[in-house]
PDB file of C-alpha atoms in Angstrom:
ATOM      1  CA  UNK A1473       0.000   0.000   0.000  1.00  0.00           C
ATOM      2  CA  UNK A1474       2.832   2.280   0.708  1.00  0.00           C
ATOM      3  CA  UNK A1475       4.308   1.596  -2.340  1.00  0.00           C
ATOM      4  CA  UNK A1476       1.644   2.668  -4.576  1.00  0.00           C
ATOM      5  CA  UNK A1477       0.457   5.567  -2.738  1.00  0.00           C
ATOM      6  CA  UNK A1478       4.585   6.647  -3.510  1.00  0.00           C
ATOM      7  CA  UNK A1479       3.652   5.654  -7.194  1.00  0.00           C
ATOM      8  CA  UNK A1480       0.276   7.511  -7.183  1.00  0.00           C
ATOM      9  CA  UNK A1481       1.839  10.886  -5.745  1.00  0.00           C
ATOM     10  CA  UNK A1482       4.604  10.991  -8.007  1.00  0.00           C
ATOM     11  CA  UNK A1483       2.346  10.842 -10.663  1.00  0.00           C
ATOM     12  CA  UNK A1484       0.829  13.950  -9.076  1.00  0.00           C
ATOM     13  CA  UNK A1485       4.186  15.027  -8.778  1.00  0.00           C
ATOM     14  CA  UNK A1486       4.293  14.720 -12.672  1.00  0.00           C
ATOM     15  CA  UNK A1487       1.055  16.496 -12.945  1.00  0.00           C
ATOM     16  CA  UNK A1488       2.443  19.187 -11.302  1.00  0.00           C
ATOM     17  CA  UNK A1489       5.776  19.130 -13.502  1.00  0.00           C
ATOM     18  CA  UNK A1490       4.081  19.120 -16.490  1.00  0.00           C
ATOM     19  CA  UNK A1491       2.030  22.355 -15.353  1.00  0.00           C
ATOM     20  CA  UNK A1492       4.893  24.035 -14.980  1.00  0.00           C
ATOM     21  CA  UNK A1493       5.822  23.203 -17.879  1.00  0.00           C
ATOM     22  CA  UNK A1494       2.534  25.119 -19.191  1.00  0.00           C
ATOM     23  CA  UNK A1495       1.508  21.827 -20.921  1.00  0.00           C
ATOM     24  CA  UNK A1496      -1.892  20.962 -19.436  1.00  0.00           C
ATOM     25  CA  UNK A1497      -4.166  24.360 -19.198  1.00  0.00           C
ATOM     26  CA  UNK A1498      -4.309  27.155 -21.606  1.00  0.00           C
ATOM     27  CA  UNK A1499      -3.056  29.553 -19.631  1.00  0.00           C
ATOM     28  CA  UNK A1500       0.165  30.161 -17.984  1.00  0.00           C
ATOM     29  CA  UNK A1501      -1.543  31.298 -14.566  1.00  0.00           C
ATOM     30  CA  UNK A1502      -4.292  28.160 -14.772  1.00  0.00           C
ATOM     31  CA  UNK A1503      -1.349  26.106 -15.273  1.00  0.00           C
ATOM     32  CA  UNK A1504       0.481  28.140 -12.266  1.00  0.00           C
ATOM     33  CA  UNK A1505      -2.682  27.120  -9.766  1.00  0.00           C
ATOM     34  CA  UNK A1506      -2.658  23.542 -10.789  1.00  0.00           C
ATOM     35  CA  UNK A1507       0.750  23.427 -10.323  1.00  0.00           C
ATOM     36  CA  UNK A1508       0.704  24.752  -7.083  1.00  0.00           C
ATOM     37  CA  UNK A1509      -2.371  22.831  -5.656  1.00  0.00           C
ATOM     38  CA  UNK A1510      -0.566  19.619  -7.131  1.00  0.00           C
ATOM     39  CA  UNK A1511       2.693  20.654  -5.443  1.00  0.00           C
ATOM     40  CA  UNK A1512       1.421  21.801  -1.912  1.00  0.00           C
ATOM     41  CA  UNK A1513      -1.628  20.004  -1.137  1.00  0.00           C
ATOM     42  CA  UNK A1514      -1.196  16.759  -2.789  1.00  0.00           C
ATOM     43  CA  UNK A1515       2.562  16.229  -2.780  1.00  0.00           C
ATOM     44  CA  UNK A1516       3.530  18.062   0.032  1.00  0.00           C
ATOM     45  CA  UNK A1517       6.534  20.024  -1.682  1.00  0.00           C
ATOM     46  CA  UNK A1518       7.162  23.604  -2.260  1.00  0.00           C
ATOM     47  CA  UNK A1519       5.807  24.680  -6.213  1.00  0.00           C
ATOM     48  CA  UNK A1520       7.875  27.932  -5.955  1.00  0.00           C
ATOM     49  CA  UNK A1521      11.220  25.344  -4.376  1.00  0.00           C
ATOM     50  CA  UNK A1522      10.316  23.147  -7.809  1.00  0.00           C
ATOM     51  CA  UNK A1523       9.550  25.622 -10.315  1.00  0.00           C
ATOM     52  CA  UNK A1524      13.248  27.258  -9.350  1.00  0.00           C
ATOM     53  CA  UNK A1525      15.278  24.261  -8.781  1.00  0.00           C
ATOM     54  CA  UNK A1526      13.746  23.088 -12.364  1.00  0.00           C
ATOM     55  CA  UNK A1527      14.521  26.359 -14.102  1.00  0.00           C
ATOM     56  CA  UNK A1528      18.035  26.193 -13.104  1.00  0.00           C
ATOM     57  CA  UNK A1529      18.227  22.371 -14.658  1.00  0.00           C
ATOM     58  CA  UNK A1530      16.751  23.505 -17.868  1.00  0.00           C
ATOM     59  CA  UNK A1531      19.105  26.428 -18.016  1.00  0.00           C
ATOM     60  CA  UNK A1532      21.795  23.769 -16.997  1.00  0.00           C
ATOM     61  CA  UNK A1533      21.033  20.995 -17.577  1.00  0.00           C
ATOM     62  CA  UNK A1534      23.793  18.403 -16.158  1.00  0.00           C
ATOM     63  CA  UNK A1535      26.444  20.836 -16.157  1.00  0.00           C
ATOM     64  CA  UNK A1536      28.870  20.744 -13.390  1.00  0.00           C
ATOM     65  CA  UNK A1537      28.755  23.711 -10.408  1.00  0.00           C
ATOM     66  CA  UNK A1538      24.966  24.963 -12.545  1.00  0.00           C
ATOM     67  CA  UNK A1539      22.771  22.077 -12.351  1.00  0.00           C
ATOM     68  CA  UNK A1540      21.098  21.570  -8.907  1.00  0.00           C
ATOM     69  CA  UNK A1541      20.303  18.217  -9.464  1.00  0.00           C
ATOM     70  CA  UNK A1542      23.852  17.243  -9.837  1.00  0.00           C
ATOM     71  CA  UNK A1543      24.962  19.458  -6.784  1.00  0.00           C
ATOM     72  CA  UNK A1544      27.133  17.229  -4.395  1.00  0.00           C
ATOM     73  CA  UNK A1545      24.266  15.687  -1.500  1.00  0.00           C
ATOM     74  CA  UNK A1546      24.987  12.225  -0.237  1.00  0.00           C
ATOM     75  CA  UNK A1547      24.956  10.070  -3.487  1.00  0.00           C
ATOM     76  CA  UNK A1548      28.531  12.218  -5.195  1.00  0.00           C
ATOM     77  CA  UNK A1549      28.175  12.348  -9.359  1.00  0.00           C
ATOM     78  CA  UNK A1550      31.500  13.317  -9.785  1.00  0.00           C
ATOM     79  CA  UNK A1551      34.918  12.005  -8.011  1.00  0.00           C
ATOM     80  CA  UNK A1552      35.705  15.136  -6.747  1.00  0.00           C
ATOM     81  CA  UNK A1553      32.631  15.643  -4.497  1.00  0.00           C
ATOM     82  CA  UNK A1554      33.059  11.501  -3.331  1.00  0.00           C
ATOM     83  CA  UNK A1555      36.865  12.682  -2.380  1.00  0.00           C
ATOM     84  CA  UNK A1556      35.714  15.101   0.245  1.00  0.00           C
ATOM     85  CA  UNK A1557      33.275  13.185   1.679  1.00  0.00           C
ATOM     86  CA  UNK A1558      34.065  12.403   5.707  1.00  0.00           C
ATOM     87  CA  UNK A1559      32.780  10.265   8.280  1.00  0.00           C
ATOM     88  CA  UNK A1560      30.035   8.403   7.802  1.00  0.00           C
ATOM     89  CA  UNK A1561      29.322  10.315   4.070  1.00  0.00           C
ATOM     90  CA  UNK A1562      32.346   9.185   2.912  1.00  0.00           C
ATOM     91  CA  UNK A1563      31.727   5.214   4.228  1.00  0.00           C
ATOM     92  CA  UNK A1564      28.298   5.827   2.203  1.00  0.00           C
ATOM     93  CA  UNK A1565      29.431   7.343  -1.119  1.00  0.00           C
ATOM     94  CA  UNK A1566      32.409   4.404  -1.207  1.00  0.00           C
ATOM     95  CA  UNK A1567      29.495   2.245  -1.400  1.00  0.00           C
ATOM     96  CA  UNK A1568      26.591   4.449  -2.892  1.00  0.00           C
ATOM     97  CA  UNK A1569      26.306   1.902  -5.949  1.00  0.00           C
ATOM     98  CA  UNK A1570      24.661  -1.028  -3.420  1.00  0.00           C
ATOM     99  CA  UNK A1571      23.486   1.447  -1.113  1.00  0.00           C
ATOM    100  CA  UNK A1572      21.287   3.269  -3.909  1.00  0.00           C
ATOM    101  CA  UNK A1573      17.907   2.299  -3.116  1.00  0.00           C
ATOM    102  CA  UNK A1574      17.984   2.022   0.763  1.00  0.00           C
ATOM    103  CA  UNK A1575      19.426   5.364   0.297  1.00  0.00           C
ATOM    104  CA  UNK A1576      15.982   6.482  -1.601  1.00  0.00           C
ATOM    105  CA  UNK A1577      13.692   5.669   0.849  1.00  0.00           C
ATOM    106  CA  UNK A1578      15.368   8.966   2.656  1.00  0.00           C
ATOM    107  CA  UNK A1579      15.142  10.741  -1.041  1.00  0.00           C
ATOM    108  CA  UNK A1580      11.902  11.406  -0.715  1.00  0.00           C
ATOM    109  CA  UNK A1581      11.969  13.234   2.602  1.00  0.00           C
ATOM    110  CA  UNK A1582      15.277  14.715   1.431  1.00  0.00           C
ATOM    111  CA  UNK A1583      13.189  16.540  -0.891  1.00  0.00           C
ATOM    112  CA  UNK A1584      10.206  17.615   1.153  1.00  0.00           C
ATOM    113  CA  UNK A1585      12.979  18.804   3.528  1.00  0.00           C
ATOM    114  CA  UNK A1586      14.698  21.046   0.902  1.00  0.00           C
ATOM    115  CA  UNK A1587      11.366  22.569  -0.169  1.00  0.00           C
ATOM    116  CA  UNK A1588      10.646  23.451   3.471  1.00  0.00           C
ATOM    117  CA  UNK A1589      13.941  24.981   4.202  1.00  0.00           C
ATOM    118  CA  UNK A1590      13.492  27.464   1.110  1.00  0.00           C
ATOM    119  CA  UNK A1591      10.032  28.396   1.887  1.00  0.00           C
ATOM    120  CA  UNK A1592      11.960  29.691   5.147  1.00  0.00           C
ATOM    121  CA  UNK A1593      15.211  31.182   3.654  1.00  0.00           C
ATOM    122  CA  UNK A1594      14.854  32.413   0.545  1.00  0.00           C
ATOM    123  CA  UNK A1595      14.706  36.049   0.483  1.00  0.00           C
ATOM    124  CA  UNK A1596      11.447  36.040  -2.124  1.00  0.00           C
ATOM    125  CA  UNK A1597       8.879  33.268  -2.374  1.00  0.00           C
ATOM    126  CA  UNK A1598       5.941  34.095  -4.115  1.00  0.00           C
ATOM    127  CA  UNK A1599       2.750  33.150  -2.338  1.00  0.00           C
ATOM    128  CA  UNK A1600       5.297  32.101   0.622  1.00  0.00           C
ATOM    129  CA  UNK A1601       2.638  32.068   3.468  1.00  0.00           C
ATOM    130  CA  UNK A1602      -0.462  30.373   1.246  1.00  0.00           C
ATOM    131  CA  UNK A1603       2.685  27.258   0.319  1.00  0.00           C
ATOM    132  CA  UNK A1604       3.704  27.021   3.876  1.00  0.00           C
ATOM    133  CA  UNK A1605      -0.186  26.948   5.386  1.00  0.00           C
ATOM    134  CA  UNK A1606      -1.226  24.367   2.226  1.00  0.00           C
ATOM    135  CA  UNK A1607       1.943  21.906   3.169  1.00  0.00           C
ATOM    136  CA  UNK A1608       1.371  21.793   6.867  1.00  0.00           C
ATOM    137  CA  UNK A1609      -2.120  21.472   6.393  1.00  0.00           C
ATOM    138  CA  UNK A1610      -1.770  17.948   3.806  1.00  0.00           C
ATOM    139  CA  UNK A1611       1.528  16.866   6.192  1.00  0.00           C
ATOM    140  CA  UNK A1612      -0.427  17.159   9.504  1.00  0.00           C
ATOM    141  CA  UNK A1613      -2.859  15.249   7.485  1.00  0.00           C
ATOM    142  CA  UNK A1614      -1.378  13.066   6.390  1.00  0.00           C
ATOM    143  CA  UNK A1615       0.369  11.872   9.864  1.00  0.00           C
ATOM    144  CA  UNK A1616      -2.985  11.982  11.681  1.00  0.00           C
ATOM    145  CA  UNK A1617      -4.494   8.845   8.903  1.00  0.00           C
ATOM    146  CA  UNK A1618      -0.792   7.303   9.051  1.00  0.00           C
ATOM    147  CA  UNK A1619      -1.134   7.021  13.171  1.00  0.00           C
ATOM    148  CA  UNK A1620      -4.618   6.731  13.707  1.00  0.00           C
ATOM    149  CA  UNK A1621      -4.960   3.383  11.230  1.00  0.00           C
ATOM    150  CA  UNK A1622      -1.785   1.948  12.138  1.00  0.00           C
ATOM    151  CA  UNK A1623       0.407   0.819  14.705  1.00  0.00           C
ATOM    152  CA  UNK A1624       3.737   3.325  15.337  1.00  0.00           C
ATOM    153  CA  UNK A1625       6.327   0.617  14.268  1.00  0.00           C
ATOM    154  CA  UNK A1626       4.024  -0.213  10.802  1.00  0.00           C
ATOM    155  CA  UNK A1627       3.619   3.681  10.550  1.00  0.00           C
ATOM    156  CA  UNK A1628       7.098   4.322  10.338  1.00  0.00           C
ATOM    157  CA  UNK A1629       7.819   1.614   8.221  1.00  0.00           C
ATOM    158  CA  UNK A1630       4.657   2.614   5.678  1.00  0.00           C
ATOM    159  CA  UNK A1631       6.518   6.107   5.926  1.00  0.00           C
ATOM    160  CA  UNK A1632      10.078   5.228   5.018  1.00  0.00           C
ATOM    161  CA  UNK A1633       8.532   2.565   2.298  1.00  0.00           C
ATOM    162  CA  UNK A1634       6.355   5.938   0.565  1.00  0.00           C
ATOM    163  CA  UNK A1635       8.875   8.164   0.833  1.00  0.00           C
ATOM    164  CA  UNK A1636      11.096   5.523  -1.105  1.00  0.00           C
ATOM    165  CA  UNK A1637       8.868   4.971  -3.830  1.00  0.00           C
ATOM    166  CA  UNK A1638       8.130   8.535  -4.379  1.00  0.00           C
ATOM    167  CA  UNK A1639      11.324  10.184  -5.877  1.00  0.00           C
ATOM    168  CA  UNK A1640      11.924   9.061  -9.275  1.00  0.00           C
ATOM    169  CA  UNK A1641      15.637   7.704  -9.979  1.00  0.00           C
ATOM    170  CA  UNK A1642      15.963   8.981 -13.555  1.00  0.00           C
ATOM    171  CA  UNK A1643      15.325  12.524 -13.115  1.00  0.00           C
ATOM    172  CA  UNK A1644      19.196  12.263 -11.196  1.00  0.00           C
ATOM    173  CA  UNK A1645      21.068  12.592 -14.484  1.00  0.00           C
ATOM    174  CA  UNK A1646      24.925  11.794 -14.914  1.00  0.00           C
ATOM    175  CA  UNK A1647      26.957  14.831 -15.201  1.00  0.00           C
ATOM    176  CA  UNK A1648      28.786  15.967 -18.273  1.00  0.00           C
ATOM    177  CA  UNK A1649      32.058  13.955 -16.938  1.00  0.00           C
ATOM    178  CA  UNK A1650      33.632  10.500 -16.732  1.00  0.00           C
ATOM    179  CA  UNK A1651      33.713   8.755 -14.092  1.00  0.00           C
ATOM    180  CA  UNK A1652      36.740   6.585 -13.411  1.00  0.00           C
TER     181      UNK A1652
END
């Protein structure tokens, strides 16, 4: 059940892509409003987060110190960004390769997370307060069902399982470099 309901929102996480891409409504602002409602009340992510981490990409797309989905995080795309990995990191990115999709069950909250902390620090969201109201709204939400149907051990382990199942692996493109 976890599982799909992962599938199922990142479908509505497509929805929302697309929409921001202008490709479902006539209108820029229609699309804008799906988007959004997609985004914030149905995903749980930050529209405004999306629409400029996605700009950047398509500005960018897999170049090196431009792209933000290449930017060093805990999987490394490039040997230089595995080299100054420490602690724990670096035990992780030496084995990132078999560690790959335990390490996306935390992808998904990864991304929730980053969406949140913009809302908070970047100097100009648009629609800042109306984002941060819908999110909390659909996370608090979607807790209470979580808790209230199931037991706290199965509730944690329906959230990790979602969360897994919700980022999609091939949107994480190889950079423009070789690795060794």
């Amino acid at each position: 059940m976890a599982g799909a309901l992962g599938i199922l929102l990142t479908q509505f996480a497509f929805l929302a892509h697309e929409a921001a891409h202008r490709q479902i409504l006539s209108s820029a602002k229609t699309n804008d409003k799906l988007g959004r409602l997609l985004a914030n009340g149905v995903v749980g992510i930050s529209y405004q987060w999306w629409m400029n981490k996605h700009n950047k990409h398509h500005a960018t797309p897999n170049t090196v110190g431009k792209d933000p989905d290449i930017e060093w995080d805990t999987i490394s795309f490039q040997p230089a960004d595995a080299q100054r990995q420490k602690g724990l990191l670096k035990w992780i990115t030496e084995r990132q390769g078999y560690l790959f999709f335990p390490l996306l069950t935390l992808e998904g909250l990864n991304l929730h997370f980053q969406s949140i902390k913009y809302l908070f620090v970047a100097k100009r969201v648009k629609n800042r307060s109306r984002e941060i109201t819908v999110i909390v709204l659909r996370v608090a939400i979607y807790l209470a069902l979580i808790f209230a149907f199931l037991p706290i051990g199965m509730a944690f382990a329906f959230i990790g399982v979602h969360c897994g199942w919700q980022p999609d692996p091939s949107r994480r493109p190889a950079a423009h470099a070789a690795w060794p």
